Amino acid sequence: MKKSVLIPVMLCFFAMGFVDLVGIASNYVKEDLALNDSTANMIASLVFFWFLIFSIPTGMLMNRIGRKNTVLLSLAVTVLALLMSVFGQSFAVLLVAFSLLGIGNALLQTSLNPLVAVVTGGENLASTLTFGQFVKATASFLAPLIAMWGATSAIPSFGLGWRVLFPIYMVIGILATLWLFGTRIHEEPVEGKASSVADCFRLLGKPVVLLSFVAIMCCVGIDVGVNTTAPKVLMERLGISLNEAASATSLYFIARTVGCFTGSFFLRMMKQRTFYVISVAMIFLALLGLGVGTTKAVLYASIVLVGYGDSNLFSIIVSRAMLSESAKQNEVSGLMITGIFGAMVFLQLMGFASDAIGQLGAVLVLAAGALFLAFYTKLVKE
């Protein structure tokens, strides 16, 4: 595995993290446009709706144009979405821009994981994907910090306020596109008959693939759910402003970043199942704190715990599914990334629950997802 090839691929993981800006963005849009929780969550959930529509076709597209070209296409769509977001002052424009962001990210997440399998030759796939998630998390935790700086700093942010994060990430997206375009990556041509949508869904008949699909829904639902809900919990329990509470999102992604970085080493040093069990236990403890905690110390500690605990589950689950069907990795990747639409399901349920009984309702929805992740433990390899 050449480092010169891995570097632009990892920059693509950074671009993958752009989708996580929707969490803090939806909170600022809620405040700007005076929306309720369920309506504001619709902006973020719409991003993840497109994973349901585009992930499997993207797996098939990779068979035709290759994994690298599919990643390049995804980056182009992402850059366009960020360009629109710079000028998105209305609810309608933001819906379109965030839809494009979701489409681009669906293409990217579906094609980038198999591209990593090509670059690594399948060796240490889980740990390499985890390191990629570390790079992705770096973009995720920087987004709320940049938005908060744009909203509060005395330094001019070009009149964009919190939206200053869009042009900054757009420039990085352009750099990732150009660097990957100029990098030579050898891909073996796909042999045999191209898979159809029905063939892809037929893979759900495999127990490992089906349960991994549901586990991805829960894993991503918890990730995006905490990303979106943590500031609301702090505002409700501590009575602080959004700009103060926005730091919770950064803290969450810092914990994810540390988790991904250390996880890439732990997965080489200990059994995957042991590490998985520890991670899920941390999520349960964190959700208990978010559910009943009323002090700053407990709430912030819970945000750190859930961020660290959830940081490595995605890579473990995806690698388990892909290695279970080595001849159909493109199709399995498409299915797994389709599971990211679970974030949309979780966000809508959390929005309705929090409108009804406060943020405790949102935390209870997250706890249901954590229960399934505990059930999935038996499929994780020793």
mmCIF file of C-alpha atoms in Angstrom:
data_model
loop_
_atom_site.group_PDB
_atom_site.id
_atom_site.type_symbol
_atom_site.label_atom_id
_atom_site.label_comp_id
_atom_site.label_asym_id
_atom_site.label_seq_id
_atom_site.Cartn_x
_atom_site.Cartn_y
_atom_site.Cartn_z
ATOM 1 C CA MET A 1 0.000 0.000 0.000
ATOM 2 C CA LYS A 2 1.671 3.196 -1.204
ATOM 3 C CA LYS A 3 1.337 6.215 1.086
ATOM 4 C CA SER A 4 1.248 8.489 -1.972
ATOM 5 C CA VAL A 5 -2.026 6.797 -2.975
ATOM 6 C CA LEU A 6 -3.463 6.660 0.527
ATOM 7 C CA ILE A 7 -3.084 10.412 1.188
ATOM 8 C CA PRO A 8 -5.592 11.659 -1.458
ATOM 9 C CA VAL A 9 -7.950 8.826 -0.484
ATOM 10 C CA MET A 10 -7.839 10.026 3.121
ATOM 11 C CA LEU A 11 -8.537 13.587 1.958
ATOM 12 C CA CYS A 12 -11.698 12.158 0.397
ATOM 13 C CA PHE A 13 -12.622 10.857 3.856
ATOM 14 C CA PHE A 14 -12.258 14.441 5.079
ATOM 15 C CA ALA A 15 -14.732 15.504 2.372
ATOM 16 C CA MET A 16 -17.013 12.698 3.532
ATOM 17 C CA GLY A 17 -17.217 14.484 6.888
ATOM 18 C CA PHE A 18 -18.870 17.502 5.265
ATOM 19 C CA VAL A 19 -22.250 15.791 5.646
ATOM 20 C CA ASP A 20 -22.012 16.108 9.442
ATOM 21 C CA LEU A 21 -22.283 19.887 9.220
ATOM 22 C CA VAL A 22 -26.036 19.427 8.794
ATOM 23 C CA GLY A 23 -26.353 18.813 12.537
ATOM 24 C CA ILE A 24 -25.146 22.224 13.648
ATOM 25 C CA ALA A 25 -26.544 23.863 10.489
ATOM 26 C CA SER A 26 -30.061 22.626 11.281
ATOM 27 C CA ASN A 27 -29.808 24.212 14.738
ATOM 28 C CA TYR A 28 -28.787 27.585 13.273
ATOM 29 C CA VAL A 29 -31.485 27.365 10.582
ATOM 30 C CA LYS A 30 -34.031 26.555 13.299
ATOM 31 C CA GLU A 31 -33.020 29.724 15.127
ATOM 32 C CA ASP A 32 -32.831 31.887 11.964
ATOM 33 C CA LEU A 33 -36.232 30.784 10.652
ATOM 34 C CA ALA A 34 -38.000 30.134 14.011
ATOM 35 C CA LEU A 35 -38.755 26.454 13.270
ATOM 36 C CA ASN A 36 -39.856 23.702 15.658
ATOM 37 C CA ASP A 37 -37.757 20.565 16.233
ATOM 38 C CA SER A 38 -39.568 18.285 13.791
ATOM 39 C CA THR A 39 -39.349 20.843 10.948
ATOM 40 C CA ALA A 40 -35.699 21.681 11.630
ATOM 41 C CA ASN A 41 -34.841 17.987 11.773
ATOM 42 C CA MET A 42 -36.419 17.611 8.332
ATOM 43 C CA ILE A 43 -33.471 19.549 6.855
ATOM 44 C CA ALA A 44 -30.968 17.108 8.316
ATOM 45 C CA SER A 45 -33.102 14.032 7.665
ATOM 46 C CA LEU A 46 -33.548 14.988 3.991
ATOM 47 C CA VAL A 47 -29.780 14.710 3.575
ATOM 48 C CA PHE A 48 -29.940 11.067 4.617
ATOM 49 C CA PHE A 49 -33.078 10.244 2.624
ATOM 50 C CA TRP A 50 -30.962 10.163 -0.543
ATOM 51 C CA PHE A 51 -28.859 7.308 0.809
ATOM 52 C CA LEU A 52 -31.977 5.151 0.430
ATOM 53 C CA ILE A 53 -32.334 6.145 -3.244
ATOM 54 C CA PHE A 54 -28.745 6.367 -4.517
ATOM 55 C CA SER A 55 -26.567 3.925 -2.580
ATOM 56 C CA ILE A 56 -27.457 0.712 -4.425
ATOM 57 C CA PRO A 57 -27.415 2.342 -7.908
ATOM 58 C CA THR A 58 -23.991 3.712 -6.972
ATOM 59 C CA GLY A 59 -22.766 0.181 -6.257
ATOM 60 C CA MET A 60 -23.900 -0.776 -9.761
ATOM 61 C CA LEU A 61 -22.385 2.388 -11.249
ATOM 62 C CA MET A 62 -19.004 1.420 -9.799
ATOM 63 C CA ASN A 63 -19.129 -1.790 -11.816
ATOM 64 C CA ARG A 64 -19.431 0.310 -14.980
ATOM 65 C CA ILE A 65 -17.144 3.325 -14.488
ATOM 66 C CA GLY A 66 -14.880 2.173 -11.658
ATOM 67 C CA ARG A 67 -14.549 3.108 -8.014
ATOM 68 C CA LYS A 68 -12.186 6.047 -8.474
ATOM 69 C CA ASN A 69 -14.403 7.718 -11.117
ATOM 70 C CA THR A 70 -17.452 7.260 -8.896
ATOM 71 C CA VAL A 71 -15.622 8.969 -6.019
ATOM 72 C CA LEU A 72 -14.706 11.852 -8.359
ATOM 73 C CA LEU A 73 -18.368 12.217 -9.387
ATOM 74 C CA SER A 74 -19.421 12.299 -5.731
ATOM 75 C CA LEU A 75 -16.917 15.049 -4.949
ATOM 76 C CA ALA A 76 -18.216 17.167 -7.843
ATOM 77 C CA VAL A 77 -21.802 16.904 -6.544
ATOM 78 C CA THR A 78 -20.617 17.761 -3.013
ATOM 79 C CA VAL A 79 -18.798 20.891 -4.222
ATOM 80 C CA LEU A 80 -21.951 22.010 -6.063
ATOM 81 C CA ALA A 81 -24.026 21.508 -2.890
ATOM 82 C CA LEU A 82 -21.638 23.635 -0.845
ATOM 83 C CA LEU A 83 -21.649 26.363 -3.508
ATOM 84 C CA MET A 84 -25.460 26.527 -3.331
ATOM 85 C CA SER A 85 -25.354 26.574 0.480
ATOM 86 C CA VAL A 86 -23.228 29.741 0.433
ATOM 87 C CA PHE A 87 -26.167 31.604 -1.118
ATOM 88 C CA GLY A 88 -28.917 29.629 0.611
ATOM 89 C CA GLN A 89 -30.856 32.157 2.642
ATOM 90 C CA SER A 90 -34.283 30.543 2.276
ATOM 91 C CA PHE A 91 -35.676 27.265 3.577
ATOM 92 C CA ALA A 92 -36.370 26.041 0.011
ATOM 93 C CA VAL A 93 -32.834 26.730 -1.264
ATOM 94 C CA LEU A 94 -31.316 25.010 1.763
ATOM 95 C CA LEU A 95 -33.501 21.965 1.175
ATOM 96 C CA VAL A 96 -32.191 21.678 -2.391
ATOM 97 C CA ALA A 97 -28.576 22.316 -1.366
ATOM 98 C CA PHE A 98 -28.692 19.809 1.485
ATOM 99 C CA SER A 99 -30.360 17.271 -0.810
ATOM 100 C CA LEU A 100 -27.399 17.579 -3.180
ATOM 101 C CA LEU A 101 -25.070 17.237 -0.202
ATOM 102 C CA GLY A 102 -26.847 14.008 0.705
ATOM 103 C CA ILE A 103 -26.680 12.693 -2.867
ATOM 104 C CA GLY A 104 -22.974 13.481 -3.115
ATOM 105 C CA ASN A 105 -22.280 11.866 0.241
ATOM 106 C CA ALA A 106 -24.280 8.758 -0.682
ATOM 107 C CA LEU A 107 -22.132 8.378 -3.804
ATOM 108 C CA LEU A 108 -18.964 9.037 -1.805
ATOM 109 C CA GLN A 109 -19.601 6.682 1.093
ATOM 110 C CA THR A 110 -20.686 3.884 -1.236
ATOM 111 C CA SER A 111 -17.638 4.123 -3.501
ATOM 112 C CA LEU A 112 -14.862 5.189 -1.126
ATOM 113 C CA ASN A 113 -14.935 2.106 1.123
ATOM 114 C CA PRO A 114 -14.436 -0.318 -1.827
ATOM 115 C CA LEU A 115 -11.740 2.011 -3.192
ATOM 116 C CA VAL A 116 -9.911 1.612 0.119
ATOM 117 C CA ALA A 117 -10.204 -2.167 -0.330
ATOM 118 C CA VAL A 118 -8.426 -1.758 -3.697
ATOM 119 C CA VAL A 119 -5.694 0.469 -2.244
ATOM 120 C CA THR A 120 -5.037 -1.830 0.734
ATOM 121 C CA GLY A 121 -5.544 -5.113 -1.111
ATOM 122 C CA GLY A 122 -8.008 -6.079 1.644
ATOM 123 C CA GLU A 123 -5.241 -6.193 4.279
ATOM 124 C CA ASN A 124 -6.132 -4.493 7.597
ATOM 125 C CA LEU A 125 -9.328 -3.201 5.991
ATOM 126 C CA ALA A 126 -11.176 -2.545 9.280
ATOM 127 C CA SER A 127 -8.296 -0.570 10.805
ATOM 128 C CA THR A 128 -7.737 1.425 7.583
ATOM 129 C CA LEU A 129 -11.433 2.275 7.356
ATOM 130 C CA THR A 130 -11.311 3.290 11.015
ATOM 131 C CA PHE A 131 -8.400 5.626 10.299
ATOM 132 C CA GLY A 132 -10.459 7.054 7.439
ATOM 133 C CA GLN A 133 -13.272 7.645 9.909
ATOM 134 C CA PHE A 134 -10.757 9.501 12.084
ATOM 135 C CA VAL A 135 -10.006 11.821 9.155
ATOM 136 C CA LYS A 136 -13.743 12.186 8.493
ATOM 137 C CA ALA A 137 -14.363 13.049 12.148
ATOM 138 C CA THR A 138 -11.801 15.839 11.909
ATOM 139 C CA ALA A 139 -13.990 17.588 9.337
ATOM 140 C CA SER A 140 -17.022 16.875 11.506
ATOM 141 C CA PHE A 141 -15.723 18.502 14.690
ATOM 142 C CA LEU A 142 -14.324 21.515 12.844
ATOM 143 C CA ALA A 143 -17.729 22.360 11.287
ATOM 144 C CA PRO A 144 -19.443 23.643 14.477
ATOM 145 C CA LEU A 145 -16.291 25.505 15.506
ATOM 146 C CA ILE A 146 -16.174 27.297 12.143
ATOM 147 C CA ALA A 147 -19.922 28.023 12.300
ATOM 148 C CA MET A 148 -19.617 29.353 15.850
ATOM 149 C CA TRP A 149 -16.661 31.529 14.815
ATOM 150 C CA GLY A 150 -18.630 32.922 11.872
ATOM 151 C CA ALA A 151 -21.630 33.671 14.089
ATOM 152 C CA THR A 152 -19.779 35.323 16.979
ATOM 153 C CA SER A 153 -16.315 36.477 15.920
ATOM 154 C CA ALA A 154 -15.493 40.149 15.591
ATOM 155 C CA ILE A 155 -13.293 39.215 12.631
ATOM 156 C CA PRO A 156 -15.255 39.705 9.372
ATOM 157 C CA SER A 157 -16.602 36.470 7.902
ATOM 158 C CA PHE A 158 -17.487 38.005 4.519
ATOM 159 C CA GLY A 159 -21.012 38.761 5.732
ATOM 160 C CA LEU A 160 -21.868 35.054 5.785
ATOM 161 C CA GLY A 161 -22.081 34.557 9.549
ATOM 162 C CA TRP A 162 -22.233 30.861 10.443
ATOM 163 C CA ARG A 163 -22.496 30.002 6.720
ATOM 164 C CA VAL A 164 -18.783 30.810 6.310
ATOM 165 C CA LEU A 165 -18.112 27.102 6.806
ATOM 166 C CA PHE A 166 -19.585 26.332 3.352
ATOM 167 C CA PRO A 167 -16.969 28.142 1.184
ATOM 168 C CA ILE A 168 -14.151 26.876 3.417
ATOM 169 C CA TYR A 169 -15.234 23.268 2.945
ATOM 170 C CA MET A 170 -15.916 23.876 -0.746
ATOM 171 C CA VAL A 171 -12.260 24.818 -1.339
ATOM 172 C CA ILE A 172 -11.128 21.627 0.425
ATOM 173 C CA GLY A 173 -13.582 19.619 -1.686
ATOM 174 C CA ILE A 174 -12.081 21.055 -4.877
ATOM 175 C CA LEU A 175 -8.574 20.177 -3.654
ATOM 176 C CA ALA A 176 -9.641 16.574 -2.905
ATOM 177 C CA THR A 177 -11.154 16.259 -6.385
ATOM 178 C CA LEU A 178 -8.044 17.500 -8.188
ATOM 179 C CA TRP A 179 -5.630 15.430 -6.089
ATOM 180 C CA LEU A 180 -7.537 12.171 -6.556
ATOM 181 C CA PHE A 181 -7.979 12.880 -10.276
ATOM 182 C CA GLY A 182 -4.200 13.097 -10.656
ATOM 183 C CA THR A 183 -3.534 9.895 -8.668
ATOM 184 C CA ARG A 184 -3.087 6.583 -10.507
ATOM 185 C CA ILE A 185 -5.041 3.706 -8.927
ATOM 186 C CA HIS A 186 -5.211 0.304 -10.619
ATOM 187 C CA GLU A 187 -8.602 -1.400 -10.467
ATOM 188 C CA GLU A 188 -9.329 -4.898 -11.704
ATOM 189 C CA PRO A 189 -12.257 -4.947 -14.167
ATOM 190 C CA VAL A 190 -15.484 -6.479 -12.873
ATOM 191 C CA GLU A 191 -16.023 -9.885 -14.393
ATOM 192 C CA GLY A 192 -19.302 -11.573 -15.177
ATOM 193 C CA LYS A 193 -22.836 -10.226 -15.483
ATOM 194 C CA ALA A 194 -23.486 -6.839 -13.918
ATOM 195 C CA SER A 195 -25.685 -6.943 -10.816
ATOM 196 C CA SER A 196 -29.210 -5.574 -10.892
ATOM 197 C CA VAL A 197 -31.044 -3.764 -8.103
ATOM 198 C CA ALA A 198 -32.879 -7.017 -7.396
ATOM 199 C CA ASP A 199 -29.540 -8.856 -7.110
ATOM 200 C CA CYS A 200 -28.336 -6.288 -4.581
ATOM 201 C CA PHE A 201 -31.451 -6.537 -2.431
ATOM 202 C CA ARG A 202 -31.275 -10.321 -2.690
ATOM 203 C CA LEU A 203 -28.103 -10.114 -0.619
ATOM 204 C CA LEU A 204 -30.320 -9.090 2.305
ATOM 205 C CA GLY A 205 -31.336 -12.738 2.350
ATOM 206 C CA LYS A 206 -27.918 -13.418 3.863
ATOM 207 C CA PRO A 207 -28.313 -13.133 7.666
ATOM 208 C CA VAL A 208 -24.954 -11.381 8.162
ATOM 209 C CA VAL A 209 -25.744 -8.784 5.485
ATOM 210 C CA LEU A 210 -29.293 -8.162 6.758
ATOM 211 C CA LEU A 211 -28.307 -7.736 10.395
ATOM 212 C CA SER A 212 -25.330 -5.575 9.396
ATOM 213 C CA PHE A 213 -27.718 -3.385 7.385
ATOM 214 C CA VAL A 214 -29.947 -2.809 10.432
ATOM 215 C CA ALA A 215 -26.883 -2.270 12.633
ATOM 216 C CA ILE A 216 -25.658 0.458 10.260
ATOM 217 C CA MET A 217 -29.080 2.150 10.548
ATOM 218 C CA CYS A 218 -28.741 2.178 14.337
ATOM 219 C CA CYS A 219 -25.061 3.146 14.401
ATOM 220 C CA VAL A 220 -25.552 6.122 12.074
ATOM 221 C CA GLY A 221 -28.859 7.030 13.709
ATOM 222 C CA ILE A 222 -27.086 7.398 17.057
ATOM 223 C CA ASP A 223 -24.248 9.366 15.452
ATOM 224 C CA VAL A 224 -26.420 11.892 13.645
ATOM 225 C CA GLY A 225 -28.993 11.921 16.426
ATOM 226 C CA VAL A 226 -26.474 12.940 19.092
ATOM 227 C CA ASN A 227 -24.847 15.403 16.690
ATOM 228 C CA THR A 228 -28.212 17.131 16.266
ATOM 229 C CA THR A 229 -29.660 16.705 19.754
ATOM 230 C CA ALA A 230 -26.699 17.379 22.077
ATOM 231 C CA PRO A 231 -26.972 21.202 21.798
ATOM 232 C CA LYS A 232 -30.728 20.991 22.416
ATOM 233 C CA VAL A 233 -30.202 18.888 25.539
ATOM 234 C CA LEU A 234 -27.745 21.449 26.901
ATOM 235 C CA MET A 235 -30.076 24.358 26.137
ATOM 236 C CA GLU A 236 -33.010 22.558 27.797
ATOM 237 C CA ARG A 237 -31.147 21.353 30.919
ATOM 238 C CA LEU A 238 -28.668 24.210 31.461
ATOM 239 C CA GLY A 239 -30.547 27.177 29.994
ATOM 240 C CA ILE A 240 -27.672 28.296 27.750
ATOM 241 C CA SER A 241 -27.718 29.884 24.274
ATOM 242 C CA LEU A 242 -27.227 28.052 20.976
ATOM 243 C CA ASN A 243 -23.782 29.591 20.418
ATOM 244 C CA GLU A 244 -22.682 28.239 23.808
ATOM 245 C CA ALA A 245 -24.353 24.870 23.227
ATOM 246 C CA ALA A 246 -22.766 24.514 19.773
ATOM 247 C CA SER A 247 -19.543 23.546 21.532
ATOM 248 C CA ALA A 248 -21.252 20.260 22.458
ATOM 249 C CA THR A 249 -21.250 19.212 18.811
ATOM 250 C CA SER A 250 -17.536 19.936 18.511
ATOM 251 C CA LEU A 251 -16.878 18.056 21.746
ATOM 252 C CA TYR A 252 -18.810 15.088 20.378
ATOM 253 C CA PHE A 253 -16.777 15.008 17.179
ATOM 254 C CA ILE A 254 -13.501 15.535 19.037
ATOM 255 C CA ALA A 255 -14.362 12.397 21.010
ATOM 256 C CA ARG A 256 -15.164 10.607 17.733
ATOM 257 C CA THR A 257 -11.883 11.792 16.247
ATOM 258 C CA VAL A 258 -9.889 10.500 19.219
ATOM 259 C CA GLY A 259 -11.936 7.300 19.131
ATOM 260 C CA CYS A 260 -11.217 6.657 15.460
ATOM 261 C CA PHE A 261 -7.526 7.457 15.843
ATOM 262 C CA THR A 262 -7.012 5.194 18.864
ATOM 263 C CA GLY A 263 -9.427 2.604 17.491
ATOM 264 C CA SER A 264 -7.258 2.044 14.426
ATOM 265 C CA PHE A 265 -4.548 0.845 16.850
ATOM 266 C CA PHE A 266 -6.797 -1.031 19.291
ATOM 267 C CA LEU A 267 -8.309 -3.058 16.431
ATOM 268 C CA ARG A 268 -4.825 -4.354 15.662
ATOM 269 C CA MET A 269 -4.064 -5.134 19.305
ATOM 270 C CA MET A 270 -7.243 -6.726 20.677
ATOM 271 C CA LYS A 271 -10.123 -8.884 19.517
ATOM 272 C CA GLN A 272 -12.747 -7.028 17.499
ATOM 273 C CA ARG A 273 -15.570 -8.422 19.634
ATOM 274 C CA THR A 274 -13.955 -7.228 22.876
ATOM 275 C CA PHE A 275 -13.494 -3.740 21.476
ATOM 276 C CA TYR A 276 -17.059 -3.745 20.105
ATOM 277 C CA VAL A 277 -18.560 -4.741 23.476
ATOM 278 C CA ILE A 278 -16.637 -1.981 25.263
ATOM 279 C CA SER A 279 -17.840 0.557 22.680
ATOM 280 C CA VAL A 280 -21.514 -0.410 23.008
ATOM 281 C CA ALA A 281 -21.272 -0.339 26.814
ATOM 282 C CA MET A 282 -19.948 3.228 26.595
ATOM 283 C CA ILE A 283 -22.959 4.206 24.454
ATOM 284 C CA PHE A 284 -25.423 2.816 27.013
ATOM 285 C CA LEU A 285 -23.697 4.642 29.864
ATOM 286 C CA ALA A 286 -23.651 7.865 27.841
ATOM 287 C CA LEU A 287 -27.347 7.683 26.930
ATOM 288 C CA LEU A 288 -28.198 7.179 30.599
ATOM 289 C CA GLY A 289 -26.316 10.384 31.383
ATOM 290 C CA LEU A 290 -28.005 12.304 28.565
ATOM 291 C CA GLY A 291 -31.387 10.998 29.671
ATOM 292 C CA VAL A 292 -31.263 11.955 33.342
ATOM 293 C CA GLY A 293 -28.239 14.247 33.732
ATOM 294 C CA THR A 294 -28.843 17.813 34.885
ATOM 295 C CA THR A 295 -25.314 19.096 35.471
ATOM 296 C CA LYS A 296 -22.772 20.364 32.981
ATOM 297 C CA ALA A 297 -20.209 17.771 34.049
ATOM 298 C CA VAL A 298 -22.531 14.794 33.555
ATOM 299 C CA LEU A 299 -23.905 16.011 30.223
ATOM 300 C CA TYR A 300 -20.522 16.840 28.708
ATOM 301 C CA ALA A 301 -19.039 13.552 29.961
ATOM 302 C CA SER A 302 -21.951 11.708 28.351
ATOM 303 C CA ILE A 303 -21.377 13.477 25.032
ATOM 304 C CA VAL A 304 -17.713 12.435 25.124
ATOM 305 C CA LEU A 305 -18.610 8.822 25.972
ATOM 306 C CA VAL A 306 -21.161 8.383 23.186
ATOM 307 C CA GLY A 307 -18.824 10.039 20.686
ATOM 308 C CA TYR A 308 -15.975 7.691 21.551
ATOM 309 C CA GLY A 309 -18.198 4.632 21.831
ATOM 310 C CA ASP A 310 -19.875 5.084 18.442
ATOM 311 C CA SER A 311 -16.713 6.095 16.585
ATOM 312 C CA ASN A 312 -15.529 2.642 15.488
ATOM 313 C CA LEU A 313 -18.756 0.680 15.116
ATOM 314 C CA PHE A 314 -19.408 1.750 11.504
ATOM 315 C CA SER A 315 -16.052 0.423 10.280
ATOM 316 C CA ILE A 316 -16.393 -2.859 12.169
ATOM 317 C CA ILE A 317 -19.897 -3.480 10.822
ATOM 318 C CA VAL A 318 -19.095 -2.503 7.205
ATOM 319 C CA SER A 319 -15.912 -4.587 7.092
ATOM 320 C CA ARG A 320 -17.786 -7.571 8.595
ATOM 321 C CA ALA A 321 -20.440 -7.366 5.876
ATOM 322 C CA MET A 322 -18.014 -6.774 2.985
ATOM 323 C CA LEU A 323 -15.698 -9.636 3.978
ATOM 324 C CA SER A 324 -18.673 -11.985 4.325
ATOM 325 C CA GLU A 325 -19.390 -11.540 0.579
ATOM 326 C CA SER A 326 -15.963 -10.876 -0.940
ATOM 327 C CA ALA A 327 -17.175 -11.412 -4.531
ATOM 328 C CA LYS A 328 -19.926 -8.805 -4.146
ATOM 329 C CA GLN A 329 -18.143 -6.023 -2.273
ATOM 330 C CA ASN A 330 -19.500 -3.205 -4.477
ATOM 331 C CA GLU A 331 -23.064 -4.400 -4.001
ATOM 332 C CA VAL A 332 -22.629 -5.006 -0.262
ATOM 333 C CA SER A 333 -21.104 -1.549 0.127
ATOM 334 C CA GLY A 334 -24.146 -0.071 -1.611
ATOM 335 C CA LEU A 335 -26.464 -1.907 0.754
ATOM 336 C CA MET A 336 -24.535 -0.867 3.842
ATOM 337 C CA ILE A 337 -24.490 2.780 2.815
ATOM 338 C CA THR A 338 -28.222 2.571 2.050
ATOM 339 C CA GLY A 339 -28.544 1.852 5.763
ATOM 340 C CA ILE A 340 -27.391 5.404 6.463
ATOM 341 C CA PHE A 341 -30.961 6.483 5.674
ATOM 342 C CA GLY A 342 -31.588 5.189 9.192
ATOM 343 C CA ALA A 343 -30.411 8.628 10.293
ATOM 344 C CA MET A 344 -33.513 10.072 8.609
ATOM 345 C CA VAL A 345 -35.741 7.610 10.463
ATOM 346 C CA PHE A 346 -34.082 8.359 13.801
ATOM 347 C CA LEU A 347 -34.176 12.139 13.308
ATOM 348 C CA GLN A 348 -37.875 12.188 12.490
ATOM 349 C CA LEU A 349 -38.777 9.922 15.416
ATOM 350 C CA MET A 350 -36.575 12.013 17.708
ATOM 351 C CA GLY A 351 -38.178 15.234 16.474
ATOM 352 C CA PHE A 352 -41.685 13.983 17.221
ATOM 353 C CA ALA A 353 -40.617 12.517 20.578
ATOM 354 C CA SER A 354 -38.853 15.711 21.701
ATOM 355 C CA ASP A 355 -41.782 17.910 20.641
ATOM 356 C CA ALA A 356 -44.000 15.665 22.778
ATOM 357 C CA ILE A 357 -41.975 15.160 25.985
ATOM 358 C CA GLY A 358 -38.757 17.143 25.593
ATOM 359 C CA GLN A 359 -35.257 15.942 24.754
ATOM 360 C CA LEU A 360 -35.678 12.858 26.972
ATOM 361 C CA GLY A 361 -37.916 11.505 24.205
ATOM 362 C CA ALA A 362 -35.106 11.886 21.669
ATOM 363 C CA VAL A 363 -32.683 10.058 23.977
ATOM 364 C CA LEU A 364 -35.133 7.152 24.373
ATOM 365 C CA VAL A 365 -35.240 6.737 20.580
ATOM 366 C CA LEU A 366 -31.431 6.552 20.564
ATOM 367 C CA ALA A 367 -31.531 3.931 23.336
ATOM 368 C CA ALA A 368 -33.651 1.650 21.131
ATOM 369 C CA GLY A 369 -30.898 1.734 18.504
ATOM 370 C CA ALA A 370 -28.268 0.933 21.135
ATOM 371 C CA LEU A 371 -30.224 -2.191 22.129
ATOM 372 C CA PHE A 372 -29.941 -3.577 18.603
ATOM 373 C CA LEU A 373 -26.219 -2.837 18.495
ATOM 374 C CA ALA A 374 -25.886 -4.930 21.648
ATOM 375 C CA PHE A 375 -27.755 -7.759 19.898
ATOM 376 C CA TYR A 376 -25.377 -7.538 16.914
ATOM 377 C CA THR A 377 -22.418 -8.424 19.152
ATOM 378 C CA LYS A 378 -22.751 -12.133 18.361
ATOM 379 C CA LEU A 379 -21.909 -11.481 14.696
ATOM 380 C CA VAL A 380 -18.684 -9.592 15.398
ATOM 381 C CA LYS A 381 -15.662 -11.800 14.810
ATOM 382 C CA GLU A 382 -13.427 -12.768 17.711
#
